mmCIF file of C-alpha atoms in Angstrom:
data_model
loop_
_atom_site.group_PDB
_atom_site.id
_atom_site.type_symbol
_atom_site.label_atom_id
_atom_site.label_comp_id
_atom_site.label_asym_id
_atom_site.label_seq_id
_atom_site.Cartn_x
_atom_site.Cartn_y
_atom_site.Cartn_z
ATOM 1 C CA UNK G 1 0.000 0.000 0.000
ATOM 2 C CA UNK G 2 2.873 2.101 0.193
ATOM 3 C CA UNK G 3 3.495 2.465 -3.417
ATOM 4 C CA UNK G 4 -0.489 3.229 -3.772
ATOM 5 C CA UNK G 5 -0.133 6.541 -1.712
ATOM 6 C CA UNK G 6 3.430 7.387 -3.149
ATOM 7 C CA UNK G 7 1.676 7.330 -6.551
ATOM 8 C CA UNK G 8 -1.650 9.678 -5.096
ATOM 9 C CA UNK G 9 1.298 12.023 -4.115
ATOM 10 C CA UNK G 10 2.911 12.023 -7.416
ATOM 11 C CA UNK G 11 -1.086 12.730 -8.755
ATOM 12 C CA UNK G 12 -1.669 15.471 -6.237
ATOM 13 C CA UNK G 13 2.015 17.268 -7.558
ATOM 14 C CA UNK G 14 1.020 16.492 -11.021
ATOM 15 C CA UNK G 15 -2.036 18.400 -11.120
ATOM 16 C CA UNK G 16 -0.412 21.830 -9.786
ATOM 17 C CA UNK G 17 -0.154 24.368 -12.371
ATOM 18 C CA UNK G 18 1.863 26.660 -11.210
ATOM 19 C CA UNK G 19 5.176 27.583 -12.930
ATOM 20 C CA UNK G 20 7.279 27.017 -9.206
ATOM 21 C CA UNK G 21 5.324 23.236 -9.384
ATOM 22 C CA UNK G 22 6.387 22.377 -12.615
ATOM 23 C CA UNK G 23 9.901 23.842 -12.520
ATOM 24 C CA UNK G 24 9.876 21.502 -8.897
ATOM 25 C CA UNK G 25 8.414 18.547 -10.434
ATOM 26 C CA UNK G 26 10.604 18.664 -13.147
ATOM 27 C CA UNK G 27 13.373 18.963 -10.830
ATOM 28 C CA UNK G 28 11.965 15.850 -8.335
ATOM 29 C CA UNK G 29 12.377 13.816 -11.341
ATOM 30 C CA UNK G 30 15.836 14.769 -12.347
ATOM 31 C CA UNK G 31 18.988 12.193 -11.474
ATOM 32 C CA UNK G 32 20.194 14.204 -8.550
ATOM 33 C CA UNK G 33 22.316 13.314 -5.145
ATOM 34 C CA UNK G 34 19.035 12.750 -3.170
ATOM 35 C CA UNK G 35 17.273 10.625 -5.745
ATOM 36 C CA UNK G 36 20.673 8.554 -6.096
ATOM 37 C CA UNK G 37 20.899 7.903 -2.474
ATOM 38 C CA UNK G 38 17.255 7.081 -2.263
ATOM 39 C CA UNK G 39 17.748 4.771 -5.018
ATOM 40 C CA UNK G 40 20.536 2.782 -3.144
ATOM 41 C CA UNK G 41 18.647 3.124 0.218
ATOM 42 C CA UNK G 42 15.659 1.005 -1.664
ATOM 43 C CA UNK G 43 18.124 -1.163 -3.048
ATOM 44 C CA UNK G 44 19.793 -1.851 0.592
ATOM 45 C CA UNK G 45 16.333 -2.075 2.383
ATOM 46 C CA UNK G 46 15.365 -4.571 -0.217
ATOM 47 C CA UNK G 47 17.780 -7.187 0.035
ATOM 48 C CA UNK G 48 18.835 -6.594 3.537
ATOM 49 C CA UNK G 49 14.799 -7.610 3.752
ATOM 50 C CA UNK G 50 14.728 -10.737 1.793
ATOM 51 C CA UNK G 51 17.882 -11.856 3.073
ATOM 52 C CA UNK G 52 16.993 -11.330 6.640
ATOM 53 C CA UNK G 53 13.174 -12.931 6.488
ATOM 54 C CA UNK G 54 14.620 -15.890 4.000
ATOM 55 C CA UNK G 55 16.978 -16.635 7.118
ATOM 56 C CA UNK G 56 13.782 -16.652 9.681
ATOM 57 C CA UNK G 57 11.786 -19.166 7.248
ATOM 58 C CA UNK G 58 14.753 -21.219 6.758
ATOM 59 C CA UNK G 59 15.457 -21.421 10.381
ATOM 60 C CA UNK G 60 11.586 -22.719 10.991
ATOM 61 C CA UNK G 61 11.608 -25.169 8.443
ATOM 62 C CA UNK G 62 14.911 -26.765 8.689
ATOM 63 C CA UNK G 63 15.556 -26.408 12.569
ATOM 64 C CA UNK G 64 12.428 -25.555 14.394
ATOM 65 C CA UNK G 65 10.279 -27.517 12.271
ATOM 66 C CA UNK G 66 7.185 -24.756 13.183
ATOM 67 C CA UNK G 67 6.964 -27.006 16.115
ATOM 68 C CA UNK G 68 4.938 -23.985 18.544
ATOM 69 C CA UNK G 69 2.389 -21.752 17.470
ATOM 70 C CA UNK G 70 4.949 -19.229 18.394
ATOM 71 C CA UNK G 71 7.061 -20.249 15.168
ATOM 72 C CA UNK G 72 4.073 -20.578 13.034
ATOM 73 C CA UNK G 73 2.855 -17.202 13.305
ATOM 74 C CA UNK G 74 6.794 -15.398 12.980
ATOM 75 C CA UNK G 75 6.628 -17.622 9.736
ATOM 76 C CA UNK G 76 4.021 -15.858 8.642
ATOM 77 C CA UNK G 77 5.535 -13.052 9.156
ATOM 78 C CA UNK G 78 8.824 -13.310 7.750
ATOM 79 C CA UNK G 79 6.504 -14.363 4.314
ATOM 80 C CA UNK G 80 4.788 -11.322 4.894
ATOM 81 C CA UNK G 81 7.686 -9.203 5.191
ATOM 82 C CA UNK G 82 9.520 -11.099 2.716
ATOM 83 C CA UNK G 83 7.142 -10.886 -0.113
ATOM 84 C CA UNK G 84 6.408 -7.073 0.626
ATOM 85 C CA UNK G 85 9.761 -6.618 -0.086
ATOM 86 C CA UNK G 86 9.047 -7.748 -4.043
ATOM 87 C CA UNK G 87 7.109 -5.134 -4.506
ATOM 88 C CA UNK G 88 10.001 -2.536 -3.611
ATOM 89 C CA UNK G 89 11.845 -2.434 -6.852
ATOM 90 C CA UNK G 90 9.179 -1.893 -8.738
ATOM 91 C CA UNK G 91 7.283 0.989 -6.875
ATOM 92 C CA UNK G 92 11.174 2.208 -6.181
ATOM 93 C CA UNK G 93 11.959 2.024 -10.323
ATOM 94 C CA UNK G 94 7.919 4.140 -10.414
ATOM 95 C CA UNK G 95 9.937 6.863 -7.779
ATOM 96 C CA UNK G 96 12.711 7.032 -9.058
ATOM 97 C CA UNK G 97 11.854 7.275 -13.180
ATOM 98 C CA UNK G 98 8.987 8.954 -13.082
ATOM 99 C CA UNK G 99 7.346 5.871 -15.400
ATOM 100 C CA UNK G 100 5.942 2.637 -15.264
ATOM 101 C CA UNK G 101 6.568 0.202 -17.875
ATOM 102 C CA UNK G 102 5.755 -2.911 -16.671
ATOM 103 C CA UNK G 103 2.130 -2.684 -17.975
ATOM 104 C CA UNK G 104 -1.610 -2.352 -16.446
ATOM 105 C CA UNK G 105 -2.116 -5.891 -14.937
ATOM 106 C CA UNK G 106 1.669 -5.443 -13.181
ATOM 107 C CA UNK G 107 0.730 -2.471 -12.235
ATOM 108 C CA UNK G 108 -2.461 -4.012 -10.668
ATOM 109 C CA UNK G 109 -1.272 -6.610 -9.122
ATOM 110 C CA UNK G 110 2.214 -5.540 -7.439
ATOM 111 C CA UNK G 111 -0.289 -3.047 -5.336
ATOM 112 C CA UNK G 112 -2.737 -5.790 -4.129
ATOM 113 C CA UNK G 113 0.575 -7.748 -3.034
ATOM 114 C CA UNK G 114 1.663 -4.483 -1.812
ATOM 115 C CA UNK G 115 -1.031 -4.221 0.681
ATOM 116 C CA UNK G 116 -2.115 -7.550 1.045
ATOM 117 C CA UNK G 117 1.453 -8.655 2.664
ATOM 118 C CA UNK G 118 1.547 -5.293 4.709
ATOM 119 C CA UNK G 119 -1.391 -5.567 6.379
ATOM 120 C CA UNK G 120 -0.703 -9.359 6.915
ATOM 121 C CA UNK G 121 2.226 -8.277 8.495
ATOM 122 C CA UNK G 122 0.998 -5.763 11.011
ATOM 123 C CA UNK G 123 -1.506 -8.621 11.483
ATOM 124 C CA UNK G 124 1.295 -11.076 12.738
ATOM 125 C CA UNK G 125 3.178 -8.865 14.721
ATOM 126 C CA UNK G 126 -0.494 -8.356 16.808
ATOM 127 C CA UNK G 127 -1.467 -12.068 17.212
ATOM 128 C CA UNK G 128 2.080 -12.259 18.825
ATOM 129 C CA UNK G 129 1.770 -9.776 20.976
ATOM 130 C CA UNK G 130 -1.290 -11.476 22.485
ATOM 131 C CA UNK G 131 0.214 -15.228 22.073
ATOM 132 C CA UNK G 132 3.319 -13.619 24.299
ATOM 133 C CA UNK G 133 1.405 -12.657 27.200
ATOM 134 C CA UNK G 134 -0.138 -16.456 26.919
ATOM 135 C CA UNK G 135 3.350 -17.841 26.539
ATOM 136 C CA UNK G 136 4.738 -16.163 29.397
ATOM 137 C CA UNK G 137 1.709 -15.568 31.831
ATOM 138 C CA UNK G 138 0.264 -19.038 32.001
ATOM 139 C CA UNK G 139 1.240 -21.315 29.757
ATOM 140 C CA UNK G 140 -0.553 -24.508 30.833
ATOM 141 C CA UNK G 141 -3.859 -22.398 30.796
ATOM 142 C CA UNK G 142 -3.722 -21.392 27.502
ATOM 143 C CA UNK G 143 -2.250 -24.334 26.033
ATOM 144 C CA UNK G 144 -5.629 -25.958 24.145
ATOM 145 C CA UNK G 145 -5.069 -22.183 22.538
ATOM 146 C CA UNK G 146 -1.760 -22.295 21.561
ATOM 147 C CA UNK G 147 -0.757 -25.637 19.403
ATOM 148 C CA UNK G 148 0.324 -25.051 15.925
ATOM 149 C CA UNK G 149 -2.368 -26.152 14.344
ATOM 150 C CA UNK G 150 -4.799 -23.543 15.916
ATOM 151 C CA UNK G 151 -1.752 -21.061 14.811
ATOM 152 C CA UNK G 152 -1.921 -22.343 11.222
ATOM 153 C CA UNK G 153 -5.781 -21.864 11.296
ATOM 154 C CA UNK G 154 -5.312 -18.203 12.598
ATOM 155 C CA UNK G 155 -2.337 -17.671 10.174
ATOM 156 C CA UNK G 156 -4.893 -18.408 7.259
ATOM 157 C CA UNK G 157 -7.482 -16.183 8.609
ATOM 158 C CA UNK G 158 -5.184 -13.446 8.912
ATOM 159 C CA UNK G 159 -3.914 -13.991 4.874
ATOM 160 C CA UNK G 160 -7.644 -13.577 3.977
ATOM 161 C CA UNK G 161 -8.853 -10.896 6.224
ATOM 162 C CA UNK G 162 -5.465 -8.904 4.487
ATOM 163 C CA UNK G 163 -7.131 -9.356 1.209
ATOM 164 C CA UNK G 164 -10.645 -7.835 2.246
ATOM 165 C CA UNK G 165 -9.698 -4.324 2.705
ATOM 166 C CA UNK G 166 -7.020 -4.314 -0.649
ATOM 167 C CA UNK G 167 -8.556 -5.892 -2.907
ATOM 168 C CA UNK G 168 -11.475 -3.458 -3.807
ATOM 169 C CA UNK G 169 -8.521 -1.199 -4.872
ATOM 170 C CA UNK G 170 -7.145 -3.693 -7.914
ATOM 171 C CA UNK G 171 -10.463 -1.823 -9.644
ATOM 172 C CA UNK G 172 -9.574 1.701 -9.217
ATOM 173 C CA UNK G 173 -5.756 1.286 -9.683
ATOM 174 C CA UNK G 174 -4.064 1.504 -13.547
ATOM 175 C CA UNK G 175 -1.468 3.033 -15.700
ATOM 176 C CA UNK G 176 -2.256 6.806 -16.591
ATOM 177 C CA UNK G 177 -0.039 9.175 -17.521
ATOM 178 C CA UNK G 178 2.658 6.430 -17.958
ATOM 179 C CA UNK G 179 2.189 5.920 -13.785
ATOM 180 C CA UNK G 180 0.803 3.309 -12.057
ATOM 181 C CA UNK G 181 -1.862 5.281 -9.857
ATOM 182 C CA UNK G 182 -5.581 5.424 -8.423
ATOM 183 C CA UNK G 183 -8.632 6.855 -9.970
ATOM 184 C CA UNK G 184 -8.063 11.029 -9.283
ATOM 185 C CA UNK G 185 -11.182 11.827 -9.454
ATOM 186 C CA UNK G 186 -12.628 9.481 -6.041
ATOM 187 C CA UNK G 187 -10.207 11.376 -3.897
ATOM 188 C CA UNK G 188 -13.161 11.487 -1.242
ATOM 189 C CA UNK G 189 -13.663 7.569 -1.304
ATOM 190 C CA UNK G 190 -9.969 7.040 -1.025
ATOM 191 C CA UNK G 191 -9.885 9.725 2.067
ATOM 192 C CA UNK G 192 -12.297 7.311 3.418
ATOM 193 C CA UNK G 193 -9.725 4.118 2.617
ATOM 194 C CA UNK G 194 -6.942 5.893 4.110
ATOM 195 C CA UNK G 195 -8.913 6.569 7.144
ATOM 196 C CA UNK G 196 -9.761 2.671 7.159
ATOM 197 C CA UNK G 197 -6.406 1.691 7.229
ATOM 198 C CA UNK G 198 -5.063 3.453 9.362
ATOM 199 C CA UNK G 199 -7.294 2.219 11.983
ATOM 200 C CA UNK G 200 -7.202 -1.095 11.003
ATOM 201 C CA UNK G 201 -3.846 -1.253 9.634
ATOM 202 C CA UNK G 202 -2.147 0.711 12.322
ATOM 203 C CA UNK G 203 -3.795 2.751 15.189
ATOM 204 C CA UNK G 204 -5.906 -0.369 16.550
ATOM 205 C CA UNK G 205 -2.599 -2.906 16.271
ATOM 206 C CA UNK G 206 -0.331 -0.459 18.127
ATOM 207 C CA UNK G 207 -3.056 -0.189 20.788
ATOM 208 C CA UNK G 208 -3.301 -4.168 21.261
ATOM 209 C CA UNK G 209 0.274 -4.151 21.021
ATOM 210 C CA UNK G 210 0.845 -1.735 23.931
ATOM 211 C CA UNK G 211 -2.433 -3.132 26.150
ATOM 212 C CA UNK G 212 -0.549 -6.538 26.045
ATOM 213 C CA UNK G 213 2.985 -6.105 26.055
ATOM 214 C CA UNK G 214 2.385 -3.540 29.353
ATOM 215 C CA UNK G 215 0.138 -6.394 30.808
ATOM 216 C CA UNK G 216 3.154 -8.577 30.278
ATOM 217 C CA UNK G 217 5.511 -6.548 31.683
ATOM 218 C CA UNK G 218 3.672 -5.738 35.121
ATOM 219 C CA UNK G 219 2.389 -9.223 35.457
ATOM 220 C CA UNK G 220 6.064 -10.140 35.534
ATOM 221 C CA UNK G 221 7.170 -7.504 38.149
ATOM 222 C CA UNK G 222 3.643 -7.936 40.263
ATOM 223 C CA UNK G 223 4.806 -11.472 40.662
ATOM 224 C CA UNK G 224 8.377 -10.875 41.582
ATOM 225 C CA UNK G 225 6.955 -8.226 43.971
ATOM 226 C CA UNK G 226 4.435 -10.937 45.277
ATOM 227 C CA UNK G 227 7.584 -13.289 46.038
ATOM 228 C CA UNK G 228 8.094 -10.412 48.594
ATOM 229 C CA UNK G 229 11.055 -8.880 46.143
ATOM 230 C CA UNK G 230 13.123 -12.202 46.301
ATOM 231 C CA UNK G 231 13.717 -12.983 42.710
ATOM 232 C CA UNK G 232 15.589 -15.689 40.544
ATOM 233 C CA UNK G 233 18.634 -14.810 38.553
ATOM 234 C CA UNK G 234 16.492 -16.364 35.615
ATOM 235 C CA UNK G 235 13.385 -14.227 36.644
ATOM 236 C CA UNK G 236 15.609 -11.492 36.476
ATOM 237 C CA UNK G 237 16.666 -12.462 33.163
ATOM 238 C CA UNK G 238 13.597 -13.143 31.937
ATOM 239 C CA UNK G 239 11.946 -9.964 32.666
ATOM 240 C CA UNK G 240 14.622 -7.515 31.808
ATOM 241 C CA UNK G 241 14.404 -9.046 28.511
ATOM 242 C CA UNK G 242 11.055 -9.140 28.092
ATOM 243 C CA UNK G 243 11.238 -5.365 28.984
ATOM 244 C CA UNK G 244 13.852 -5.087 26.229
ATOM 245 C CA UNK G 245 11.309 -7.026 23.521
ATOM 246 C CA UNK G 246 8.730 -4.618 24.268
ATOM 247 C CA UNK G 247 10.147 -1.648 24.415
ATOM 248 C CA UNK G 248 12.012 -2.514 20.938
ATOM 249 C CA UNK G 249 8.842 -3.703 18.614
ATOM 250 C CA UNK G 250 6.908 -0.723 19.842
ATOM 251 C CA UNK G 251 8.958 1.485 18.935
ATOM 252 C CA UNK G 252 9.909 0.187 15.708
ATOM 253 C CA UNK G 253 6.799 -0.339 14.773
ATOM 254 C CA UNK G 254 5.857 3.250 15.722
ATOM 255 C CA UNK G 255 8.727 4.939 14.061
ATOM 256 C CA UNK G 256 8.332 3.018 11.185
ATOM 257 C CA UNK G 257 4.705 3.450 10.100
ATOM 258 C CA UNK G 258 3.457 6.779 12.335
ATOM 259 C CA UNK G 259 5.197 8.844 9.981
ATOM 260 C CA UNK G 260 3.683 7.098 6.594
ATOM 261 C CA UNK G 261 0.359 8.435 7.725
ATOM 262 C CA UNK G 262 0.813 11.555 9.151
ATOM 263 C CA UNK G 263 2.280 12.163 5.720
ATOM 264 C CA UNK G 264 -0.207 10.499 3.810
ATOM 265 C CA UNK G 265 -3.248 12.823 5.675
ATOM 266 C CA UNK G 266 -1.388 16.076 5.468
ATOM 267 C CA UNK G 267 -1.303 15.085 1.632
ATOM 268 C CA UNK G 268 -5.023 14.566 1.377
ATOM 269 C CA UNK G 269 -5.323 17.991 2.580
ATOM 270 C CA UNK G 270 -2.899 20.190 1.828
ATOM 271 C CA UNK G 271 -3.091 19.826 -1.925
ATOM 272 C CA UNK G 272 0.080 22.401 -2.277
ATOM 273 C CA UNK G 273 2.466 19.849 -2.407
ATOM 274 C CA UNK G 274 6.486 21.091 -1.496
ATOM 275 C CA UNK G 275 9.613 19.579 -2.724
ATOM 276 C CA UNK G 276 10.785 19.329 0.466
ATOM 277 C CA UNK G 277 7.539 17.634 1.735
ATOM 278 C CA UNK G 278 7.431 14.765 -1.271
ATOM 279 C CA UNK G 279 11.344 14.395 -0.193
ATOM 280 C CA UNK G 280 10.046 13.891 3.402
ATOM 281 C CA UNK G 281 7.453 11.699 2.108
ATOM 282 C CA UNK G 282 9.485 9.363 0.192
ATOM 283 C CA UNK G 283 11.901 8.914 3.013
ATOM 284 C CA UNK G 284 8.600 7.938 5.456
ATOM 285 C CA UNK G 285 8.054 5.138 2.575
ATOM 286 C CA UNK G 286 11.433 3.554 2.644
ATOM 287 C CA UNK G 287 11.373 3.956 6.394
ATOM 288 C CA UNK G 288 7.564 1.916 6.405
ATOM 289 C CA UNK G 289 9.472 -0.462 3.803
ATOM 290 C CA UNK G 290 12.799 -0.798 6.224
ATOM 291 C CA UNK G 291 9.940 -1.928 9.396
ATOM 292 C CA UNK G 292 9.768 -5.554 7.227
ATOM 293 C CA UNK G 293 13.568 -5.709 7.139
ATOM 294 C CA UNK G 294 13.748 -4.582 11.325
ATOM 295 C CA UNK G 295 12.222 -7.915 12.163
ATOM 296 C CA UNK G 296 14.658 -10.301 11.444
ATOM 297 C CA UNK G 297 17.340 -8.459 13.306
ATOM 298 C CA UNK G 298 14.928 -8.041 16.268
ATOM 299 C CA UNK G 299 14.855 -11.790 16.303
ATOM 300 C CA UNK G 300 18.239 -11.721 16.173
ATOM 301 C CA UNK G 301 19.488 -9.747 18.569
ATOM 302 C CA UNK G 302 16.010 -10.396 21.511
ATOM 303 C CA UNK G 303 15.606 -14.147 21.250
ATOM 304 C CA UNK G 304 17.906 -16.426 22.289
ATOM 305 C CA UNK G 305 16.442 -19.062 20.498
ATOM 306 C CA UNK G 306 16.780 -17.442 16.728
ATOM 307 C CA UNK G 307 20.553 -16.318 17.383
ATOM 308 C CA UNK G 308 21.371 -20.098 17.770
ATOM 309 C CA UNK G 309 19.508 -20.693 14.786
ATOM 310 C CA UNK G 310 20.403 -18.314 13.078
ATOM 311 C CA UNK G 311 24.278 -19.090 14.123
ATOM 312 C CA UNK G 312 23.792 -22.765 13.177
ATOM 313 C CA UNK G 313 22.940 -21.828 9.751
ATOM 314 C CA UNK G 314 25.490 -19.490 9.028
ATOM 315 C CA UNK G 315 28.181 -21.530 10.784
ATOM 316 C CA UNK G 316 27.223 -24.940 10.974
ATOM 317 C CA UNK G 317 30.822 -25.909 10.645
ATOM 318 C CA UNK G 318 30.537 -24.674 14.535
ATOM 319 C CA UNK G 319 28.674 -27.087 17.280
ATOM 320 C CA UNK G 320 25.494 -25.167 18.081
ATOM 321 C CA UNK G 321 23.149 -26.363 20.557
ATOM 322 C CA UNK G 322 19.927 -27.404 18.813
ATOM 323 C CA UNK G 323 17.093 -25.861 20.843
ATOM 324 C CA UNK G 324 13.315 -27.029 20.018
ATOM 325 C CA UNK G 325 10.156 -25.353 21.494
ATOM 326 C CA UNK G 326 7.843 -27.200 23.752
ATOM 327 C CA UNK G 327 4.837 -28.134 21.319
ATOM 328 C CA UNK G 328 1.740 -26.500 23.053
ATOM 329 C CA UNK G 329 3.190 -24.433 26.211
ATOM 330 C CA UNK G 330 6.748 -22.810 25.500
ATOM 331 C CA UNK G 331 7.645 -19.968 27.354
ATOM 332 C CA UNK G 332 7.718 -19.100 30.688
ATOM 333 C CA UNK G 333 5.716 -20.326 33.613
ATOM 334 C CA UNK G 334 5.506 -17.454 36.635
ATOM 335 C CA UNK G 335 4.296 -20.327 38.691
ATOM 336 C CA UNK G 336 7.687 -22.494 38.442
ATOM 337 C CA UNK G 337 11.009 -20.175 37.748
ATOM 338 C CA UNK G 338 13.487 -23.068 37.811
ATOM 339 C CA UNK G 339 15.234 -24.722 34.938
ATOM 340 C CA UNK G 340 12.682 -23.250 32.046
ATOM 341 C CA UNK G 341 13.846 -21.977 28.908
ATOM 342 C CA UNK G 342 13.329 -18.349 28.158
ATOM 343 C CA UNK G 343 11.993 -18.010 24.998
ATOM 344 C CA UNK G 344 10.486 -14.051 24.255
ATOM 345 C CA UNK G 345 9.827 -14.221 20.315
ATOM 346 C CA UNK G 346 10.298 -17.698 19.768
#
């Protein structure tokens, strides 16, 4: 969905008529230092993305086996984020030229993908947020909610319910004026879309999100305080990195995608569109692009679990400890602090 609004913006500029517009327009769309660096910042994003999410669904299928509903639903979203990244080089080719030339149905069908996988993303990232305070509050009494197959079954859901909201737009997307772009003239039903998705896409995720992962966090430190202060080393452990997880994916996520919206509404009404405003704008796409290539290295560097996967595949030479989730209750019991596994994302 990115690429959709980028291309509204590049509408909205097109139809100013004003010498200073056209002499800026012109210049936008002229090989300069900015446009250059952009350029290579999509390029990095992009394969720093597929590289970084291939590695997370390699890791589940050849070590982990999705053997938690954990797994199943990062899975999910490391295709999510994987296959949005596909979509980069051509609405990055659209920013950069000025043109698209890969015809009508491409230009159709790289923006449902576009959105589809976004949204299915965003999706992920909220189911895990609630499957975490499961995980790590009570285990055993969410258990009949957590196997993988119930994940799988909510995975699929989540693909679907993506496509409900998108795919409406396939109709009112095409090539005109040699860009791949959305009917002009239903600029008050797409105000209405944009409103939509930001609710859906964003505001209400980042709310569960927050509700959960606080919930999480004080349900941890209510029960050290309920032990009368007297902690384990591994409680310790356990909830400074929990603290660490949340305070990381929030804020991603926030910085990511908060300033792809505020952007896209100030757009919508402010129809005298700046140079320096489309610059900021195009730098709040990449940045909503770069979220998709953040989660991988938040796996990375939060859960111990991934960094010996991810270690075993990139140095199997090396003897790595294989480490393999429980099927229905991994994570964290508050009731029994000795001798688990701390698992936060996986």
């Amino acid at each position: 969905m990115d690429g959709w609004i980028f291309s509204t913006l590049q509408t909205l500029w097109s139809n100013q008529s004003t010498p200073d517009h056209v002499h800026s327009l012109e210049f936008l769309h002229t090989a300069n230092g900015f446009s250059i660096t952009m350029a290579v910042l999509h390029l990095v994003v992009c394969i720093m993305g597929l590289v970084g999410n291939s590695l997370v669904i390699v890791a589940i299928l050849k070590l982990d086996k999705m053997s938690s509903a954990t797994t199943v639903y990062i899975f999910n979203l490391a295709l999510a984020d994987g296959l949005f990244m596909v979509g980069l080089p051509f609405v990055a080719f659209q920013n950069f030229q000025n043109e698209w030339i890969f015809g009508d149905l491409a230009c159709k069908l790289v923006m449902v993908l576009d959105g589809i996988n976004q949204f299915t993303s965003v999706f992920c990232l909220t189911v895990m947020s609630v499957d975490r305070y499961m995980a790590l509050v009570d285990p055993l009494r969410f258990a009949r909610w957590r196997t993988p197959k119930r994940a799988k079954i909510i995975s699929a859901f989540l693909w679907l319910f993506s496509l409900l909201p998108v795919l409406p737009m396939a109709f009112h997307f095409s090539v005109k004026y040699d860009l791949c772009m959305a009917d002009t003239f239903m600029m008050n039903w797409w105000m209405t879309f944009l409103s939509i998705t930001f609710v859906v896409g964003f505001a209400l995720p980042f709310l569960v999100m927050i509700i959960f992962y606080t919930a999480l966090v004080m349900t941890l430190r209510c029960a050290r305080q309920r032990d009368g202060g007297s902690s384990t080393p591994e409680s310790q452990r356990l909830e400074k990195q929990v603290t660490k997880m949340v305070v990381a994916v929030v804020v991603v996520f926030g910085v990511c995608w908060l300033p792809f919206y505020v952007f896209n509404f100030y757009s919508l009404h402010n129809k005298n569109v700046q140079l320096v405003f489309a610059r900021g704008f195009e730098i709040a796409v990449l940045l909503s692009y770069s979220w998709s290539c953040a989660n991988p290295i938040l796996y990375a560097c939060l859960s111990e679990t991934f960094s010996r996967h991810f270690r075993s595949l990139l140095c199997p030479h090396k003897n790595v400890t294989s480490t393999h989730c429980n099927r229905d209750t991994e994570g964290y019991d508050l009731r029994d602090t000795n001798g688990q596994d701390i698992t936060v994302l996986a």
